[in-house]
Short mmCIF file of C-alpha atoms in Angstrom, two decimals:
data_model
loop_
_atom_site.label_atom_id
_atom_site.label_comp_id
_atom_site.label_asym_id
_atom_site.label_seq_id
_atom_site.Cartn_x
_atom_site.Cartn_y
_atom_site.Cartn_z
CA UNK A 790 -92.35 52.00 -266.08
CA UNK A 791 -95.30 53.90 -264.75
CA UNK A 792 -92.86 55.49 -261.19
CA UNK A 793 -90.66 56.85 -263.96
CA UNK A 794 -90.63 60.34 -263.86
CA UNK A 795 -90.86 61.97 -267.38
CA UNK A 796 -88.99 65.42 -266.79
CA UNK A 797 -91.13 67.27 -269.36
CA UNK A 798 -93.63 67.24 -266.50
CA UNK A 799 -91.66 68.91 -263.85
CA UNK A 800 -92.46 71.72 -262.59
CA UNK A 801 -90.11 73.61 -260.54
CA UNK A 802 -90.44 75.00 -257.68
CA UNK A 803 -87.34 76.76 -256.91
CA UNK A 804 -85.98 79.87 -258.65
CA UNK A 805 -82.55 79.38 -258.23
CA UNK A 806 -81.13 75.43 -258.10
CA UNK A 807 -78.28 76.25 -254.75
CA UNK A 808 -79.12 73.49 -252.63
CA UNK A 809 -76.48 70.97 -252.53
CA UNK A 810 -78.75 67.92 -252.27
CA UNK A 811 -80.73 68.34 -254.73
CA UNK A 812 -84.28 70.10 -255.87
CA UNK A 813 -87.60 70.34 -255.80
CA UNK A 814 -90.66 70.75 -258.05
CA UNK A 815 -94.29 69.66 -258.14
CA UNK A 816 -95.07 66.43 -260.34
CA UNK A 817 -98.18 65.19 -261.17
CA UNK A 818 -99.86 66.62 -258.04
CA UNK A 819 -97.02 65.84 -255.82
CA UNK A 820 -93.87 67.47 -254.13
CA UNK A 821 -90.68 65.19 -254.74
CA UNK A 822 -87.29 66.62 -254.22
CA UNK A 823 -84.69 64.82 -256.85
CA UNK A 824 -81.82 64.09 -254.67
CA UNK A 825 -77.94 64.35 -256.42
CA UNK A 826 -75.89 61.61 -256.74
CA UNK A 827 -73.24 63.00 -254.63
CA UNK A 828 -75.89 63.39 -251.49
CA UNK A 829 -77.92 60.31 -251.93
CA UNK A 830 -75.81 58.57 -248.90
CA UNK A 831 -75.92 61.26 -246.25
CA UNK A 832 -79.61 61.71 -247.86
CA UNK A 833 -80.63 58.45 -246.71
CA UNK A 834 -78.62 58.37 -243.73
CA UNK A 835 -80.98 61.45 -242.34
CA UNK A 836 -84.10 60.40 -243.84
CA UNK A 837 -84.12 57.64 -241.51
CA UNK A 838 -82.36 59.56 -238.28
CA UNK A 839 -83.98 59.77 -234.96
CA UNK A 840 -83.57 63.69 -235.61
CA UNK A 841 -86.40 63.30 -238.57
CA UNK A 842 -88.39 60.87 -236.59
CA UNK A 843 -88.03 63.93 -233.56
CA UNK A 844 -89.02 66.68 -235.89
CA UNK A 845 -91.90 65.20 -237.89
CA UNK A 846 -92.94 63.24 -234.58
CA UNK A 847 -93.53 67.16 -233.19
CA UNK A 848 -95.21 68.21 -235.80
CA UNK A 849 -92.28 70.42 -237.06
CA UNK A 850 -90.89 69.08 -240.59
CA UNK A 851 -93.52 68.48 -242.95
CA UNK A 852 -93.64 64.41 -243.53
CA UNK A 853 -91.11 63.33 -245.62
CA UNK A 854 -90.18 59.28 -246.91
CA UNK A 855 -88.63 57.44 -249.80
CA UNK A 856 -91.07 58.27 -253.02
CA UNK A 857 -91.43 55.28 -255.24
CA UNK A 858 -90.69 57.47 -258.31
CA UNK A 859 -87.26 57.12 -259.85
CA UNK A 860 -85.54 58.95 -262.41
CA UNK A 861 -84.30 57.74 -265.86
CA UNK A 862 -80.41 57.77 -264.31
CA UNK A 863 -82.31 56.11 -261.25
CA UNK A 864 -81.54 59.22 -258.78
CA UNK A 865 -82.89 58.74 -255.28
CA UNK A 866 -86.30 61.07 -254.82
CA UNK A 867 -88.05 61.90 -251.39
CA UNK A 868 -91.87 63.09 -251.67
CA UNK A 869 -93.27 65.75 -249.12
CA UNK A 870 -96.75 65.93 -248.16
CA UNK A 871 -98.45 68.68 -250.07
CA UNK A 872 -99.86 71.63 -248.41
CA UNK A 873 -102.77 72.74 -250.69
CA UNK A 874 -102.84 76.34 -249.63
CA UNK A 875 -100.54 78.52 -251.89
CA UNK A 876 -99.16 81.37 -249.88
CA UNK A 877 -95.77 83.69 -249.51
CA UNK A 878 -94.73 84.98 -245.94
CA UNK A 879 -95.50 88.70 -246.62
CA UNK A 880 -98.85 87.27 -246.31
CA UNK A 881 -98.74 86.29 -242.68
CA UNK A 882 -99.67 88.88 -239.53
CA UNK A 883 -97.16 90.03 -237.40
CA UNK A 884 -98.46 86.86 -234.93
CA UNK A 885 -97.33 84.40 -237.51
CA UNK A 886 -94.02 85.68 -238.65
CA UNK A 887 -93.60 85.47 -234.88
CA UNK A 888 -94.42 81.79 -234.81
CA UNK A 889 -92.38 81.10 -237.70
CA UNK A 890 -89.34 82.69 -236.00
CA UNK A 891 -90.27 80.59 -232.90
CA UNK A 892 -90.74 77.58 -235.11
CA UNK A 893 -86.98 77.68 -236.54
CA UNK A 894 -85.48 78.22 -233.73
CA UNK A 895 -87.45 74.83 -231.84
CA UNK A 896 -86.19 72.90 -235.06
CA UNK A 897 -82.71 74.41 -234.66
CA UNK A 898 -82.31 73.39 -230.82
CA UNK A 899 -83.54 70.00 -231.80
CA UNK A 900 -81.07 69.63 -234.64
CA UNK A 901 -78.42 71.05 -232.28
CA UNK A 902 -78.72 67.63 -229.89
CA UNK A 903 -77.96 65.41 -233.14
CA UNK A 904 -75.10 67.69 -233.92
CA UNK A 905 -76.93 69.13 -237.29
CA UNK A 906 -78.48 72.82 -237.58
CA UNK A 907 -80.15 74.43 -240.08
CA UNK A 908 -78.00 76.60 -242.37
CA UNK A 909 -80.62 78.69 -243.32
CA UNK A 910 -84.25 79.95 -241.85
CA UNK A 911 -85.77 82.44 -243.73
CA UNK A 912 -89.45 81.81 -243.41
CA UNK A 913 -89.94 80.86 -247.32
CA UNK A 914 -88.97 77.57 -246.09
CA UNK A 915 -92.03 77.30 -243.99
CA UNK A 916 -95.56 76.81 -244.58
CA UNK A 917 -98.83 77.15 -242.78
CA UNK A 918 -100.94 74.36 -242.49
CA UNK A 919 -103.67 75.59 -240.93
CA UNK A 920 -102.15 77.39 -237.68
CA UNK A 921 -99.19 75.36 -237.95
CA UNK A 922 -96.20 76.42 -239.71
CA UNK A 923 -93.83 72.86 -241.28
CA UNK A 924 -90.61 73.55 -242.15
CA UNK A 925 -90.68 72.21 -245.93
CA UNK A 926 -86.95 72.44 -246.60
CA UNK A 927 -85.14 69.04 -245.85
CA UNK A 928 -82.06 70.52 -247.60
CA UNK A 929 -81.35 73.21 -245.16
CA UNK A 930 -81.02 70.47 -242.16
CA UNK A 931 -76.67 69.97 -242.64
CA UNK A 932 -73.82 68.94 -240.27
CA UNK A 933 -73.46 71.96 -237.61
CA UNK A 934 -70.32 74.04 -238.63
CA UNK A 935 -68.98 75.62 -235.52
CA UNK A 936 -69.96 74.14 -231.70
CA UNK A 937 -70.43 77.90 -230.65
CA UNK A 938 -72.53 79.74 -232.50
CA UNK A 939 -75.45 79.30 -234.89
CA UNK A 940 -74.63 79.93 -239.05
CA UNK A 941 -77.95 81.85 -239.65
CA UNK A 942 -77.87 83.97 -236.85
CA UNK A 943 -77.36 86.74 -238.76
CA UNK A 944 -80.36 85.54 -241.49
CA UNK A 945 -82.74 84.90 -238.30
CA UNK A 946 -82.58 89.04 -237.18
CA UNK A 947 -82.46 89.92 -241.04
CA UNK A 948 -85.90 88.10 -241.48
CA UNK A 949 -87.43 88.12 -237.75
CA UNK A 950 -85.47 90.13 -234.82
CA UNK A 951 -85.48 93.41 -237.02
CA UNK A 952 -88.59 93.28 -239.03
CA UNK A 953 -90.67 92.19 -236.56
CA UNK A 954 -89.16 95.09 -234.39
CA UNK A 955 -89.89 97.52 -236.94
CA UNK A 956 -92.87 96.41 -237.36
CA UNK A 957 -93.95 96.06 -233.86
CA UNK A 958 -93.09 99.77 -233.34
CA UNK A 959 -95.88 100.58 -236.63
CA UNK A 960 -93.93 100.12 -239.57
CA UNK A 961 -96.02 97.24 -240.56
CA UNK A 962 -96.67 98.49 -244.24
CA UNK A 963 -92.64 99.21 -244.67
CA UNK A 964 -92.16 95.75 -243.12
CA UNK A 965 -94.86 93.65 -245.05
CA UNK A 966 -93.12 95.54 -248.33
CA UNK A 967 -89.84 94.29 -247.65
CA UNK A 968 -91.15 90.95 -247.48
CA UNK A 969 -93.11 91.29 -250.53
CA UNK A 970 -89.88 91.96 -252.43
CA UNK A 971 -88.29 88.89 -250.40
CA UNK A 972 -86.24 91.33 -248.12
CA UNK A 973 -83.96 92.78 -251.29
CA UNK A 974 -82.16 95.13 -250.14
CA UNK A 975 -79.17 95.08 -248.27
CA UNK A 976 -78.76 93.83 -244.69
CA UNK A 977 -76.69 96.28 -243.36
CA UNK A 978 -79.33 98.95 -245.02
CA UNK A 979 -81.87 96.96 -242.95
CA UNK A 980 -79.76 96.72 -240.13
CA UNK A 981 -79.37 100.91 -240.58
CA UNK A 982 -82.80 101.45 -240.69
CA UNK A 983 -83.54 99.21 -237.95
CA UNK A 984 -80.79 101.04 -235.61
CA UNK A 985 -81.34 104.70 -236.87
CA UNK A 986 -85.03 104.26 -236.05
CA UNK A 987 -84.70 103.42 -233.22
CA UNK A 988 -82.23 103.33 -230.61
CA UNK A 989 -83.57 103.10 -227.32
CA UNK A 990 -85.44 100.33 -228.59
CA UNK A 991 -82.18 98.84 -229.63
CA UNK A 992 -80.86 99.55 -226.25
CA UNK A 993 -83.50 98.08 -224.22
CA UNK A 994 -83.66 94.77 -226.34
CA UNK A 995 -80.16 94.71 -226.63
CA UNK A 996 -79.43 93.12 -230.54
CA UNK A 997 -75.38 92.92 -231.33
CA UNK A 998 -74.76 91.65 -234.54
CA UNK A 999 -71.38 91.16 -233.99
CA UNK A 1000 -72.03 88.69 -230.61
CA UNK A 1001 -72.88 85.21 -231.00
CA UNK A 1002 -76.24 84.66 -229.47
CA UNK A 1003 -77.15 81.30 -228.12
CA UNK A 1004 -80.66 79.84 -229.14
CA UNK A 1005 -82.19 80.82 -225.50
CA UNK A 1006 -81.14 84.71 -226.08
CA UNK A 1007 -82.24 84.74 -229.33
CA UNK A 1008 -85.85 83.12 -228.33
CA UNK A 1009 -86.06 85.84 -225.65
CA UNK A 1010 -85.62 88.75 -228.12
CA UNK A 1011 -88.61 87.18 -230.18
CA UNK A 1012 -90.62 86.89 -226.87
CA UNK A 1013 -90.42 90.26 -226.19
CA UNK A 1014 -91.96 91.86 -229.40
CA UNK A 1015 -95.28 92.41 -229.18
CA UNK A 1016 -97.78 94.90 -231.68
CA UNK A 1017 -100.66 97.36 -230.66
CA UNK A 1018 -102.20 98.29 -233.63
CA UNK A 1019 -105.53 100.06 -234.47
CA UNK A 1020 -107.11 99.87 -237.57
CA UNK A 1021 -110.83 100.19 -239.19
CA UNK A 1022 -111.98 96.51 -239.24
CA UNK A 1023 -109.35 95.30 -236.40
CA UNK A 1024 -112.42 95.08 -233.77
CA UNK A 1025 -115.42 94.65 -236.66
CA UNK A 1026 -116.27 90.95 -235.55
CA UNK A 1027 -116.04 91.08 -231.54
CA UNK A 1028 -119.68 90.99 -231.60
CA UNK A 1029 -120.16 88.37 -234.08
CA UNK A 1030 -117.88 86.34 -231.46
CA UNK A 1031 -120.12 87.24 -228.52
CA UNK A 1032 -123.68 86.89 -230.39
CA UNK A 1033 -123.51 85.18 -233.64
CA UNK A 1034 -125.29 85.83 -236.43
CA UNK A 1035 -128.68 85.30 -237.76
CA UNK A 1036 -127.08 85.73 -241.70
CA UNK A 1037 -123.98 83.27 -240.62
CA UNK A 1038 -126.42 80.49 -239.23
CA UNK A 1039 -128.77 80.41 -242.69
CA UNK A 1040 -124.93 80.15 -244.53
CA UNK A 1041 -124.04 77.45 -242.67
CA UNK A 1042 -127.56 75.47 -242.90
CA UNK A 1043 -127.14 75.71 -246.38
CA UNK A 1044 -123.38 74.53 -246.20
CA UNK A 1045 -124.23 71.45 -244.14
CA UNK A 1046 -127.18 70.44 -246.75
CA UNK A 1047 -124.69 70.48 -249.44
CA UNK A 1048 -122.48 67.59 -250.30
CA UNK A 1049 -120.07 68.51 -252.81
CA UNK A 1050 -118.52 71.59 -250.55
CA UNK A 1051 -114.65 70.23 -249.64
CA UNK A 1052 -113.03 73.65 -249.49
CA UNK A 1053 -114.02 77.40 -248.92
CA UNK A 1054 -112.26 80.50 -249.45
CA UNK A 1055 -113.83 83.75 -247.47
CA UNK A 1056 -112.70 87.49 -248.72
CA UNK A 1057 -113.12 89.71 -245.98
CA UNK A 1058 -113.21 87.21 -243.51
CA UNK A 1059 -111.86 89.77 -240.85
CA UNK A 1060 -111.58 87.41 -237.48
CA UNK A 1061 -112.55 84.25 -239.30
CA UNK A 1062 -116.24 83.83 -237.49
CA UNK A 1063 -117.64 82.61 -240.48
CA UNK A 1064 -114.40 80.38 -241.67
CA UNK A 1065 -114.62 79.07 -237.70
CA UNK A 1066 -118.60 77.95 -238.05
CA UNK A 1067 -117.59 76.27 -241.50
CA UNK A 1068 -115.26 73.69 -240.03
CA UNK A 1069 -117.12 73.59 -236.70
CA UNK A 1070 -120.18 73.24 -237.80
CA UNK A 1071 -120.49 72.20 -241.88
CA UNK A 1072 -116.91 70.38 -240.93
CA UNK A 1073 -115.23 72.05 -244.07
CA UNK A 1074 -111.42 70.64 -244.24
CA UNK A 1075 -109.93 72.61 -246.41
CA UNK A 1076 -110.60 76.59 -245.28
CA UNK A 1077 -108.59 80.14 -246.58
CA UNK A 1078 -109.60 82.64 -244.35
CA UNK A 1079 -108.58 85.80 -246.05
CA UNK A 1080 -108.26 90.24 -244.84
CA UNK A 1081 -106.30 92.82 -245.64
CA UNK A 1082 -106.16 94.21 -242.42
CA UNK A 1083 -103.59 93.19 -240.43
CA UNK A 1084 -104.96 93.13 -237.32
CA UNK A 1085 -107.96 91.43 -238.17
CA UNK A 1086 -105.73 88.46 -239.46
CA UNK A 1087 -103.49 88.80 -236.35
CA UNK A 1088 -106.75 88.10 -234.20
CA UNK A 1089 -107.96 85.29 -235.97
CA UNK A 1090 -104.57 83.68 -236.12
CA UNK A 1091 -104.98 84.24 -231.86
CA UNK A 1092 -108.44 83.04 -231.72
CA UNK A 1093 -107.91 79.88 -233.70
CA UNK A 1094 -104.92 79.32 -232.17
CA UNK A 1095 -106.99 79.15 -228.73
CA UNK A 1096 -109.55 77.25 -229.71
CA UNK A 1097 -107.24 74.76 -231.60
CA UNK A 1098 -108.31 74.81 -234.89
CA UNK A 1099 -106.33 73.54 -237.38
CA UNK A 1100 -108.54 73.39 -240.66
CA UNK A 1101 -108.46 77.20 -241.21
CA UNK A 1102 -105.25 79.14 -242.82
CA UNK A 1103 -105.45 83.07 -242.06
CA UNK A 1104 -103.94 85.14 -244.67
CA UNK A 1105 -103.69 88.72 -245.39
CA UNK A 1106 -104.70 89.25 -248.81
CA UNK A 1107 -106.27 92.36 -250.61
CA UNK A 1108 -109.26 91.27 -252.55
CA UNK A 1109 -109.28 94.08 -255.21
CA UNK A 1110 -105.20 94.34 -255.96
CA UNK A 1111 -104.55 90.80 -255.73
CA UNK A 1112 -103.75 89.52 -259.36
CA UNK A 1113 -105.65 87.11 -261.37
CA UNK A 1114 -102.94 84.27 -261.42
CA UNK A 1115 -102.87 84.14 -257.42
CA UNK A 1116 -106.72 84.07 -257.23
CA UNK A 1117 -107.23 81.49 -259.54
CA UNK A 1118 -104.60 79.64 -257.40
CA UNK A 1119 -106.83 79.68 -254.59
CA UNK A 1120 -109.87 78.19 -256.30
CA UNK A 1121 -112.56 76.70 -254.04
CA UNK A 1122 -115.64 74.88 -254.14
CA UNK A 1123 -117.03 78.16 -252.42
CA UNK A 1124 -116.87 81.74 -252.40
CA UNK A 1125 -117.44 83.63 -249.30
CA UNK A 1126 -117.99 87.05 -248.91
CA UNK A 1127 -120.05 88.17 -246.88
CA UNK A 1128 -120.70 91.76 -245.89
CA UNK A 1129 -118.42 93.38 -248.76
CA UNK A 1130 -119.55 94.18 -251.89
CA UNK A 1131 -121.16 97.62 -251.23
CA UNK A 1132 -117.72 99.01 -250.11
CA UNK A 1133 -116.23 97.49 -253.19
CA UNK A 1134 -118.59 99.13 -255.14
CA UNK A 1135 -119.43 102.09 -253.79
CA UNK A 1136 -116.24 103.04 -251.45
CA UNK A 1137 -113.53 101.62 -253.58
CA UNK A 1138 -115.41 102.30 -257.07
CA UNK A 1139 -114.54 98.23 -258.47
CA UNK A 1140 -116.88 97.79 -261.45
CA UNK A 1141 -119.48 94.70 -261.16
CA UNK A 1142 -118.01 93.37 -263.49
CA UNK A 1143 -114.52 93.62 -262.27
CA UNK A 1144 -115.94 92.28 -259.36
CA UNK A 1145 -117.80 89.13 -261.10
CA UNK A 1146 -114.98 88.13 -262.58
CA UNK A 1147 -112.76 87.53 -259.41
CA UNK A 1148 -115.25 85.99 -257.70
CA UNK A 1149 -115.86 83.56 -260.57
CA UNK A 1150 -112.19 82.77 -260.60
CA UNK A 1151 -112.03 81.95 -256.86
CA UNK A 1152 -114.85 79.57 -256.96
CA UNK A 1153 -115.28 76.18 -259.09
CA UNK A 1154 -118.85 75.57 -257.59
CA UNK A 1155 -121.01 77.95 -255.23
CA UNK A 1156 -120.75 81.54 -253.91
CA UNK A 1157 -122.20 83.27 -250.85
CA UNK A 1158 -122.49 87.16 -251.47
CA UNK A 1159 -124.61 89.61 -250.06
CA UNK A 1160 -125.77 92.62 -251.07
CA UNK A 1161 -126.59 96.00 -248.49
CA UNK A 1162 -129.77 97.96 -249.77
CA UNK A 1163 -128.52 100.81 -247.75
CA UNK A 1164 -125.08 101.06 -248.64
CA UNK A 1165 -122.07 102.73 -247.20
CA UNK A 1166 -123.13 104.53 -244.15
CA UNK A 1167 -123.49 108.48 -244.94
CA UNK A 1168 -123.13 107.84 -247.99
CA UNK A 1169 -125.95 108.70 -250.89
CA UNK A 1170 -126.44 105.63 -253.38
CA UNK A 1171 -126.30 106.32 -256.89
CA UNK A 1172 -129.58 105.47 -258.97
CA UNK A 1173 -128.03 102.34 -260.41
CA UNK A 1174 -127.32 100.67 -256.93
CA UNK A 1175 -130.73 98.90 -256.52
CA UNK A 1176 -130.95 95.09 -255.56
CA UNK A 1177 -132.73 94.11 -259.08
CA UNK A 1178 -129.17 95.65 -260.61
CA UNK A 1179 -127.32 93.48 -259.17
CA UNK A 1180 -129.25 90.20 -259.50
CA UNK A 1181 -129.08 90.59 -263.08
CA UNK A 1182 -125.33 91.28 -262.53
CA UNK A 1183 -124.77 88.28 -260.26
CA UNK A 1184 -126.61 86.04 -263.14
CA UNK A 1185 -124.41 87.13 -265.64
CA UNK A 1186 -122.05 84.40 -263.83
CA UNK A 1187 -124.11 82.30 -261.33
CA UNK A 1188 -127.81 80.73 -261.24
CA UNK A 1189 -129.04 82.18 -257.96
CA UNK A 1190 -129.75 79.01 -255.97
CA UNK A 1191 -131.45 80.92 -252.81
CA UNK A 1192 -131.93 84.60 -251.32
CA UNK A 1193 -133.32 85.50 -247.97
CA UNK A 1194 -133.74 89.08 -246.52
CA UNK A 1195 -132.18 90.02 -243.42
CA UNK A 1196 -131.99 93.60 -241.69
CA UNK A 1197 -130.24 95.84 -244.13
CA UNK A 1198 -128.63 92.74 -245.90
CA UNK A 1199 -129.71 90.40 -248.78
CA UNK A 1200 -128.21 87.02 -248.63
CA UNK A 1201 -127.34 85.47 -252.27
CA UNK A 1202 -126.30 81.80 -252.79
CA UNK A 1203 -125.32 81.03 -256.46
CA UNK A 1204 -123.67 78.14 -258.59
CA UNK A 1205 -121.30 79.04 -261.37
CA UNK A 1206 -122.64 78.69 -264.46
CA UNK A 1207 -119.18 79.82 -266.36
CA UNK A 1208 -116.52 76.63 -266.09
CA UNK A 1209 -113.70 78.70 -267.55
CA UNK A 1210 -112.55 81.94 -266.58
CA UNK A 1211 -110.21 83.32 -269.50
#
């Protein structure tokens, strides 16, 4: 039978298999979660609660119903809508992690009036779609334990209450490294750091591990953190915000004319301007708007969140240290990157063809580059940098479609000529 799923096509998604109703993995395109035999009742029994219908009804649990696959020994399996955009919570601004903290403990206090909770909340069981984060784990959601205090209280200040803290005081690289190693080390050697850091901090919010918080007191602690932050790019775009630009309105013409454009990925998107005028405007869908400084991110996450747009997914991501297997999982019918290349080149020393070959494996169609006759400002250009260099360069990958000068930019628009990036 065709809805018989052939387990040599599984792909798992979970490193460890711990959760007691079953597990997860990607199959043919889809995310199904093979349900054991021993929680197929109770499965069932919350598939079709009121408490799902509450959570997916507010936009909090990512939808979730009966899959009409079956497995050889006929096991029960649920299918989750996909999110398409591949990501890992160190790659969220400070904003975000905030919003996922907020976001488990909404879906907690709903749980909490069915008399379930979730036994776990670290934010690797959340995704962003677009601005807004899903909880993706339906195994987490169990029978509450104890009528007086919360089970992952003391996993919601490991991942949010004392990171965030940390990082809200300017330890945003030491945080953002702790999640990139999925918060290793110990808790009480987090918890030490947080404390010996920073006492009258501690103080004034008032964290004891030892009490047991309600919901409310731990949703005020989150309130309170807050980040002021100064960086080299954080303010780049508040002009382009204001004023537009002339560059960004002949991208977009070309966008709209073009048909076959369903998703975009922009590197140095810094406040997401551009990413904002491609759904606006050429109504793109499917948008990764990419920085790697935080701040930036943090302000587009703000300004989308204002303006309500939902088609664009912020992450922090560095372009030139980002490896080859994440990049190609982020693949798009367009490459963005607009005002960047002369700092790769010149300020960061990436070769061109270092260069050429991440853009070609972010893009299965089109790219936007451009390319600054002047260069880095103060800096002296070496002989080679010249724009008939790096035409020939660009068509080493892409047949140049369309260029237009602008002041002190060059606007390229390319298709890729190379299918398969090896």
């Amino acid at each position: 039978m065709d809805n018989v799923i052939k387990k040599e096509k599984l792909v798992d998604l979970q490193i460890a298999h711990v959760d007691k109703i079953g597990s997860c993995y990607e199959y043919e395109g889809k995310i199904i979660r093979i349900i054991n035999k021993s929680a197929e009742a109770s499965t069932l029994k919350l598939l079709h609660s009121a408490l799902i219908d509450e959570l997916m009804k507010e936009h909090l649990l990512v939808e979730t119903w009966q899959s009409e696959y079956v497995t050889e020994d006929g096991a029960l399996v649920l299918e989750h809508r996909k999110i398409n955009v591949k990501q890992h919570y160190s790659q969220w601004s400070f904003e975000m992690m905030k919003t996922a903290g907020f976001t488990a403990l909404r879906i907690n206090a709903i749980c909490n009036k069915y008399g379930f909770e979730l036994k776990d909340c670290h934010p690797g069981n959340l995704l962003f779609d677009g601005i807004t984060p899903l909880w993706v784990d339906f195994g987490s959601i169990v029978r509450k334990s104890n009528l007086q205090w919360w089970i992952a209280q003391r996993e919601f200040l490991q991942w949010y209450i004392y990171p965030l803290t940390l990082w809200s005081r300017g330890y945003s690289g030491v945080v953002r490294a702790l999640y990139r190693n999925d918060m290793t080390c110990e808790f009480e050697e987090l918890q030490s750091l947080y404390y010996g850091l920073m006492p009258r901090i501690m103080k004034k919010i008032g964290i004891n591990l030892y009490k047991k918080e309600n919901l409310a007191s731990l949703e005020d602690k989150l309130s309170k953190l807050s980040v002021e932050q100064k960086t080299v790019w954080g303010d780049y775009q508040n002009e382009h915000w204001k004023n537009g630009d002339e560059r960004f309105r002949y991208e977009i013409d070309w966008i709209k004319r073009t048909s076959d454009i369903g998703s975009v990925i922009e590197i140095a998107a810094n406040q997401g301007a551009f990413a904002y005028l491609c759904s606006e405007e050429a109504k793109i869908k499917n948008i990764v708007a990419t920085d790697y400084d935080v701040v930036a991110v943090d302000k587009m996450f703000h300004i989308l969140k204002e303006k309500n747009v939902n088609t664009i997914t912020p992450l922090i991501m560095n372009f030139v240290e980002a490896s080859e297997s994440e990049l190609k999982s982020r693949c798009a019918d367009l490459v963005v990157a607009n005002a960047l290349t002369h700092h790769l080149l010149l300020r960061q020393g990436l070769t061109m063809e270092a260069m050429m070959r991440r853009f070609l494996l972010l893009t299965n169609k089109y790219i936007i580059v451009e390319f600054t006759p002047k260069g880095v400002d103060k800096h002296r250009n070496p002989k080679w940098y010249t724009l008939d260099w790096f035409l020939k360069e660009i068509q080493t990958g892409f047949k140049i479609l369309h260029m237009k000068e602008f002041t002190n930019r060059v606007v390229i628009i390319g298709e890729k000529l190379i299918k398969d990036v090896t």
